[in-house]
């Protein structure tokens, strides 16, 4: 992710000097998981803020080069698909200060790939449940087959 940060410390409008710091960075963050009700078909929305706590827009101004993040060199993940990754610039004006404080909001939307969970969780659970329920509803006899059927149903559910 390339963020463009402008600083006003070296800006001199009469001389036309302008400094722009562009640096690639790797940010590691965590996001609270919401909406696990639809697991493994869930979609997660994560928002994080890039801002300065000590400088307003007169000294440091944040803005994104593009509104969406360039995912050309993105390495795909086995568990998640990136649906969208966009920036939104917001300038907050406070009563105390002459200049606004600039914040960059990064909105990341990811969707889980469900194939792994379907193969390893949903299908085996469905088969075991069908075998157990079928075993309970098969006709029984008065011999030892009745006990074996009951043991098979209980063991299958376990």
Short mmCIF file of C-alpha atoms in Angstrom, two decimals:
data_model
loop_
_atom_site.label_atom_id
_atom_site.label_comp_id
_atom_site.label_asym_id
_atom_site.label_seq_id
_atom_site.Cartn_x
_atom_site.Cartn_y
_atom_site.Cartn_z
CA UNK A 1 0.00 0.00 0.00
CA UNK A 2 1.47 3.34 -1.03
CA UNK A 3 0.30 6.28 1.03
CA UNK A 4 1.23 9.80 0.05
CA UNK A 5 2.08 12.08 2.95
CA UNK A 6 2.64 15.77 2.39
CA UNK A 7 4.46 17.77 4.97
CA UNK A 8 4.37 21.52 5.34
CA UNK A 9 7.57 21.87 7.35
CA UNK A 10 9.65 22.42 4.22
CA UNK A 11 6.96 24.14 2.20
CA UNK A 12 7.78 27.69 1.22
CA UNK A 13 5.18 29.08 -1.15
CA UNK A 14 7.36 31.98 -2.25
CA UNK A 15 10.10 29.60 -3.40
CA UNK A 16 7.72 26.90 -4.60
CA UNK A 17 9.41 24.17 -2.53
CA UNK A 18 7.24 21.12 -1.99
CA UNK A 19 8.18 17.82 -0.34
CA UNK A 20 6.20 14.65 -0.88
CA UNK A 21 7.08 11.48 1.02
CA UNK A 22 5.99 8.28 -0.69
CA UNK A 23 6.94 5.04 0.95
CA UNK A 24 5.69 1.50 0.60
CA UNK A 25 4.69 -0.02 3.89
CA UNK A 26 3.43 -3.29 5.29
CA UNK A 27 0.71 -2.91 7.87
CA UNK A 28 -0.29 -5.86 10.02
CA UNK A 29 -3.66 -5.44 11.64
CA UNK A 30 -6.44 -7.52 13.03
CA UNK A 31 -10.12 -7.14 12.43
CA UNK A 32 -13.01 -8.27 14.61
CA UNK A 33 -15.01 -11.03 12.94
CA UNK A 34 -18.65 -10.08 12.44
CA UNK A 35 -21.49 -12.02 10.88
CA UNK A 36 -20.35 -15.57 11.54
CA UNK A 37 -24.00 -16.54 11.33
CA UNK A 38 -23.50 -17.36 7.63
CA UNK A 39 -20.24 -19.32 8.10
CA UNK A 40 -18.63 -20.54 5.79
CA UNK A 41 -20.32 -18.11 3.38
CA UNK A 42 -19.50 -14.99 5.41
CA UNK A 43 -18.15 -11.63 4.32
CA UNK A 44 -16.09 -9.39 6.62
CA UNK A 45 -15.77 -5.59 6.56
CA UNK A 46 -12.67 -4.08 8.14
CA UNK A 47 -11.96 -0.38 8.48
CA UNK A 48 -8.73 1.14 9.74
CA UNK A 49 -7.58 4.73 10.01
CA UNK A 50 -4.28 6.28 8.96
CA UNK A 51 -3.78 9.64 10.66
CA UNK A 52 -1.48 11.73 12.80
CA UNK A 53 -2.22 12.36 16.46
CA UNK A 54 0.19 15.26 16.77
CA UNK A 55 -0.01 17.24 13.51
CA UNK A 56 -2.91 18.87 11.70
CA UNK A 57 -3.28 19.34 7.94
CA UNK A 58 -1.06 22.43 7.91
CA UNK A 59 1.98 20.27 8.70
CA UNK A 60 0.99 16.77 7.54
CA UNK A 61 -1.66 16.09 4.92
CA UNK A 62 -2.70 12.53 4.10
CA UNK A 63 -4.35 11.55 0.84
CA UNK A 64 -4.48 8.43 -1.28
CA UNK A 65 -3.09 8.37 -4.79
CA UNK A 66 -6.22 6.51 -5.95
CA UNK A 67 -9.51 5.83 -4.21
CA UNK A 68 -8.98 2.07 -4.55
CA UNK A 69 -5.87 0.10 -3.64
CA UNK A 70 -3.81 -1.38 -6.48
CA UNK A 71 -4.01 -5.16 -6.05
CA UNK A 72 -1.82 -5.99 -9.06
CA UNK A 73 0.95 -7.55 -6.93
CA UNK A 74 -1.43 -9.02 -4.36
CA UNK A 75 -0.73 -12.63 -3.45
CA UNK A 76 -4.00 -14.51 -3.20
CA UNK A 77 -4.92 -16.15 0.07
CA UNK A 78 -6.22 -19.72 0.28
CA UNK A 79 -8.97 -18.82 2.75
CA UNK A 80 -10.12 -15.33 1.70
CA UNK A 81 -10.98 -13.38 -1.47
CA UNK A 82 -10.56 -9.60 -1.47
CA UNK A 83 -13.81 -8.06 -2.70
CA UNK A 84 -12.82 -4.40 -2.39
CA UNK A 85 -10.15 -2.25 -0.76
CA UNK A 86 -10.77 1.48 -0.96
CA UNK A 87 -9.62 4.70 0.66
CA UNK A 88 -11.73 7.58 1.84
CA UNK A 89 -10.20 10.89 2.93
CA UNK A 90 -11.88 12.77 5.75
CA UNK A 91 -10.91 16.16 7.20
CA UNK A 92 -12.20 16.73 10.75
CA UNK A 93 -12.44 20.34 11.93
CA UNK A 94 -12.17 20.87 15.69
CA UNK A 95 -13.08 24.04 17.60
CA UNK A 96 -9.65 24.22 19.20
CA UNK A 97 -7.62 24.29 16.03
CA UNK A 98 -7.34 26.51 12.98
CA UNK A 99 -6.64 23.71 10.48
CA UNK A 100 -8.53 20.40 10.12
CA UNK A 101 -7.05 17.01 11.04
CA UNK A 102 -6.87 14.68 8.06
CA UNK A 103 -7.68 10.98 8.32
CA UNK A 104 -7.50 8.28 5.68
CA UNK A 105 -10.07 5.54 6.17
CA UNK A 106 -9.17 2.25 4.49
CA UNK A 107 -12.17 -0.02 3.92
CA UNK A 108 -11.36 -3.68 3.27
CA UNK A 109 -14.08 -6.20 2.33
CA UNK A 110 -13.12 -9.89 2.23
CA UNK A 111 -15.15 -13.03 1.57
CA UNK A 112 -14.32 -16.50 2.87
CA UNK A 113 -13.73 -19.29 0.37
CA UNK A 114 -16.12 -22.03 1.55
CA UNK A 115 -14.79 -25.09 -0.35
CA UNK A 116 -12.41 -26.25 2.41
CA UNK A 117 -15.13 -26.07 5.06
CA UNK A 118 -17.71 -27.78 2.86
CA UNK A 119 -15.40 -30.72 2.14
CA UNK A 120 -13.98 -31.10 5.66
CA UNK A 121 -16.92 -30.04 7.82
CA UNK A 122 -20.32 -29.95 6.15
CA UNK A 123 -20.22 -33.14 4.05
CA UNK A 124 -18.80 -35.47 6.77
CA UNK A 125 -21.22 -34.09 9.36
CA UNK A 126 -24.17 -34.60 7.00
CA UNK A 127 -23.16 -38.19 6.22
CA UNK A 128 -22.71 -39.07 9.90
CA UNK A 129 -26.07 -37.53 10.80
CA UNK A 130 -27.86 -39.40 7.99
CA UNK A 131 -26.34 -42.74 9.05
CA UNK A 132 -27.28 -42.16 12.70
CA UNK A 133 -30.86 -41.10 11.95
CA UNK A 134 -31.35 -43.96 9.46
CA UNK A 135 -30.10 -46.42 12.07
CA UNK A 136 -32.65 -45.25 14.62
CA UNK A 137 -35.58 -45.58 12.19
CA UNK A 138 -34.78 -49.02 10.73
CA UNK A 139 -37.13 -51.77 11.90
CA UNK A 140 -35.82 -53.70 14.87
CA UNK A 141 -36.23 -57.26 15.99
CA UNK A 142 -36.31 -58.84 19.41
CA UNK A 143 -32.90 -60.46 19.03
CA UNK A 144 -29.43 -59.00 19.59
CA UNK A 145 -29.69 -56.98 16.35
CA UNK A 146 -31.67 -54.40 18.32
CA UNK A 147 -28.76 -53.78 20.68
CA UNK A 148 -26.29 -53.60 17.81
CA UNK A 149 -28.49 -51.07 15.99
CA UNK A 150 -28.68 -48.91 19.11
CA UNK A 151 -24.91 -49.09 19.65
CA UNK A 152 -24.27 -48.22 15.99
CA UNK A 153 -26.55 -45.16 16.17
CA UNK A 154 -25.01 -43.87 19.40
CA UNK A 155 -21.42 -44.47 18.22
CA UNK A 156 -22.12 -42.76 14.90
CA UNK A 157 -23.41 -39.64 16.63
CA UNK A 158 -20.38 -39.57 18.91
#
